[in-house]
Amino acid sequence: MPFKTIIEPFKIKSVEPIAISTEAERTAYLEKANYNPFRLQSDQVMIDLLTDSGTSAMSSRQWAAIMEGDEAYAGSNSWKRMESVIKDLTGFTFVLPTHQGRAAERIIYGLLGGKGKTFISNTHFDTTRANIEFTGAEAIDAPIKEGVEPTSTHPFKGNLDVDRLEKIILEKKPENIGAVILTVTNNSSGGQPVSMENAEAVSRICRKHQVIFILDCCRIAENSYFIKHREKAYRNTGYKEIAKKMFSLADGAVMSAKKDGLVNMGGFLAVSDKKIAETCKNLLIITEGYTTYGGLSGRDMEAIAVGLEEVFEADYLEYRIKSTSFLGERLHRMNIPVVYPIGGHAVYIDARAFYPHIPVEQYPGQSLVCELYLKGGIRSVETGSVMFGKYDHSGKLIPASMELVRLAIPRRVYTQSHIEYVIEVFEALLAEKQQVPGYRITKEAPLLRHFTAHFEPVTQ
Ligand code: F0G
């Protein structure tokens, strides 16, 4: 288009009201939620940027497909449609439906993991790490060094450090490697893309040492956009073809369809190895369901089949990536420390740089999350030491590599004026930066603590 205004490439057919609240009301809600926005009710939130997962608006084509849902226990036609779209996209011979991404993770990493095994990734997402560690295996993150520098402008900050990868494989011995997992885009370190060149290098190393290579592909359409626009060799290649090429480099894939599947629920596991597929199918039946529905209803599978096609449409992807970067660029211009360049599904703020007076032990990311909610009713999520921090043997916090806050943008849900509002709330936060308190944790679970932890402000 010759104009710079990005218009949403859709019209709104059905609307959902937003409950407008006051700052006084939100102060009470947040205290009741123990300063953890995961514990808020959604009608206490005005703009919900907690996640881009399962929060997409479906298209009229998807809603129409839902009416075609075949709810047969075995041999559902809806499964046939979903399976055929996934086989065409991924090229893998065996596809298993799951109710969401972590169910696929539990099945495949349960099989490949266990005590003594090591998994290596550009960055393990929290559920990925939890599923691996739960088996007794270890999960090592090996992002390139630019990937953990918030201000580095490397075009593919999601890349895996291939020298480190090979070193770890040799040190641990190839037979002890559970799998190498490439997460595209790299959610936990800024939603940053992975280049095809990097995926090819990872694939070469895995094949050389006969190590299994799995793609965590939940945002692969967004990743393909970045490859087309940043990696010269792919300038004239279609988005879907780019994704297909990346799948061809791996031995299998796990997908949470709640992201680039453009649906509210669903996922899959796909592999090329028959033996692995057979074992996984048995595990699937025990916990997810029969192999032709795996925890999904027929209508969910119809919506996924359509969503996985729509997500590669050029107008959609262009709008998606440009509208995320519109928010990020505007915050960047206001000197808000954002992870730069802006990633695909979210804008990440470096909370340590935003609130330098709050020590990491008092979780500056949690402070920003709470302020965004109090001032503007905006729900975001901390992806720093609350989510990824550990304790050493003496109980001292081992902080995460970055103290980030994520503003995840649901797909096709909010309009330009919602985004303008978010920018205005940040202007208000800038003016009151100095008075903001840190937080301490008063209650936490041993795994995935960020979902349920209780906090209180540190006031002295
Ligand atoms: N892998 C990645 C990279 C993810 O971002 C997620 C989920 C999963 C796996 C697990 O998928 O939720 O369907 O079980 N990410 C969500 C988020 C929760 O907010 O980023 P799931």
Coordinates of N, CA and C and ligand atoms in Angstrom, one line a residue, residues 50-53 100-102 105 125 127-128 183 187 216 218-219 256 258-259 406, ligand 1:
L50 N -1.6 -10.1 28.4 CA -1.0 -11.1 29.2 C -0.4 -12.2 28.3
T51 N -1.1 -12.5 27.2 CA -0.6 -13.5 26.3 C -1.2 -13.4 24.9
D52 N -0.5 -13.9 23.9 CA -1.1 -14.0 22.6 C -1.5 -15.4 22.4
S53 N -1.6 -16.2 23.5 CA -1.9 -17.6 23.4 C -3.4 -17.9 23.6
Q100 N -3.1 -28.9 23.6 CA -2.3 -27.6 23.5 C -0.8 -28.0 23.4
G101 N 0.0 -27.0 23.4 CA 1.4 -27.3 23.1 C 2.1 -28.1 24.2
R102 N 1.8 -27.8 25.4 CA 2.5 -28.5 26.5 C 2.2 -30.0 26.6
E105 N 4.5 -31.5 24.3 CA 5.9 -31.4 25.0 C 6.0 -32.6 26.0
F125 N 11.1 -22.5 26.5 CA 10.0 -21.8 27.1 C 9.7 -22.4 28.4
T127 N 7.1 -23.8 29.9 CA 6.5 -25.2 30.0 C 7.4 -26.2 29.4
T128 N 8.3 -25.8 28.4 CA 9.2 -26.8 27.8 C 10.2 -27.2 28.9
T183 N 13.3 -22.9 19.1 CA 12.0 -22.2 19.4 C 11.9 -21.0 18.4
N187 N 10.4 -17.0 22.0 CA 9.5 -16.3 22.9 C 10.2 -15.7 24.2
D216 N 10.1 -26.1 17.9 CA 8.9 -25.6 18.6 C 8.4 -24.5 17.7
C218 N 5.4 -22.8 17.3 CA 4.1 -22.1 17.5 C 4.0 -20.7 16.9
R219 N 5.2 -20.1 16.6 CA 5.1 -18.8 15.9 C 5.9 -18.8 14.6
S256 N 1.9 -25.3 19.7 CA 0.8 -24.8 20.3 C 0.0 -24.0 19.3
K258 N -2.5 -22.4 19.6 CA -3.1 -21.3 20.2 C -2.4 -20.0 19.8
K259 N -1.2 -20.1 19.1 CA -0.5 -18.9 18.6 C -0.8 -18.8 17.1
R406 N 6.6 -8.5 29.3 CA 6.1 -8.7 27.9 C 4.7 -8.1 27.7
Ligands
F0G1 N1 6.3 -23.2 23.4 C1 6.3 -21.8 23.3 C2 7.4 -21.1 22.6 C3 5.3 -21.1 23.9 O1 5.3 -19.8 23.8 C4 4.3 -21.8 24.6 C5 3.2 -21.1 25.2 C6 4.3 -23.2 24.6 C7 5.4 -23.9 24.0 C8 3.3 -24.1 25.3 O2 2.1 -24.0 24.6 O3 0.4 -22.9 26.2 O4 -0.3 -24.3 24.3 O5 0.7 -25.4 26.2 N2 3.2 -19.9 25.5 C9 2.2 -19.1 26.0 C10 2.7 -17.7 26.2 C11 1.6 -19.7 27.3 O6 2.0 -16.9 26.9 O7 3.7 -17.3 25.6 P1 0.6 -24.2 25.4

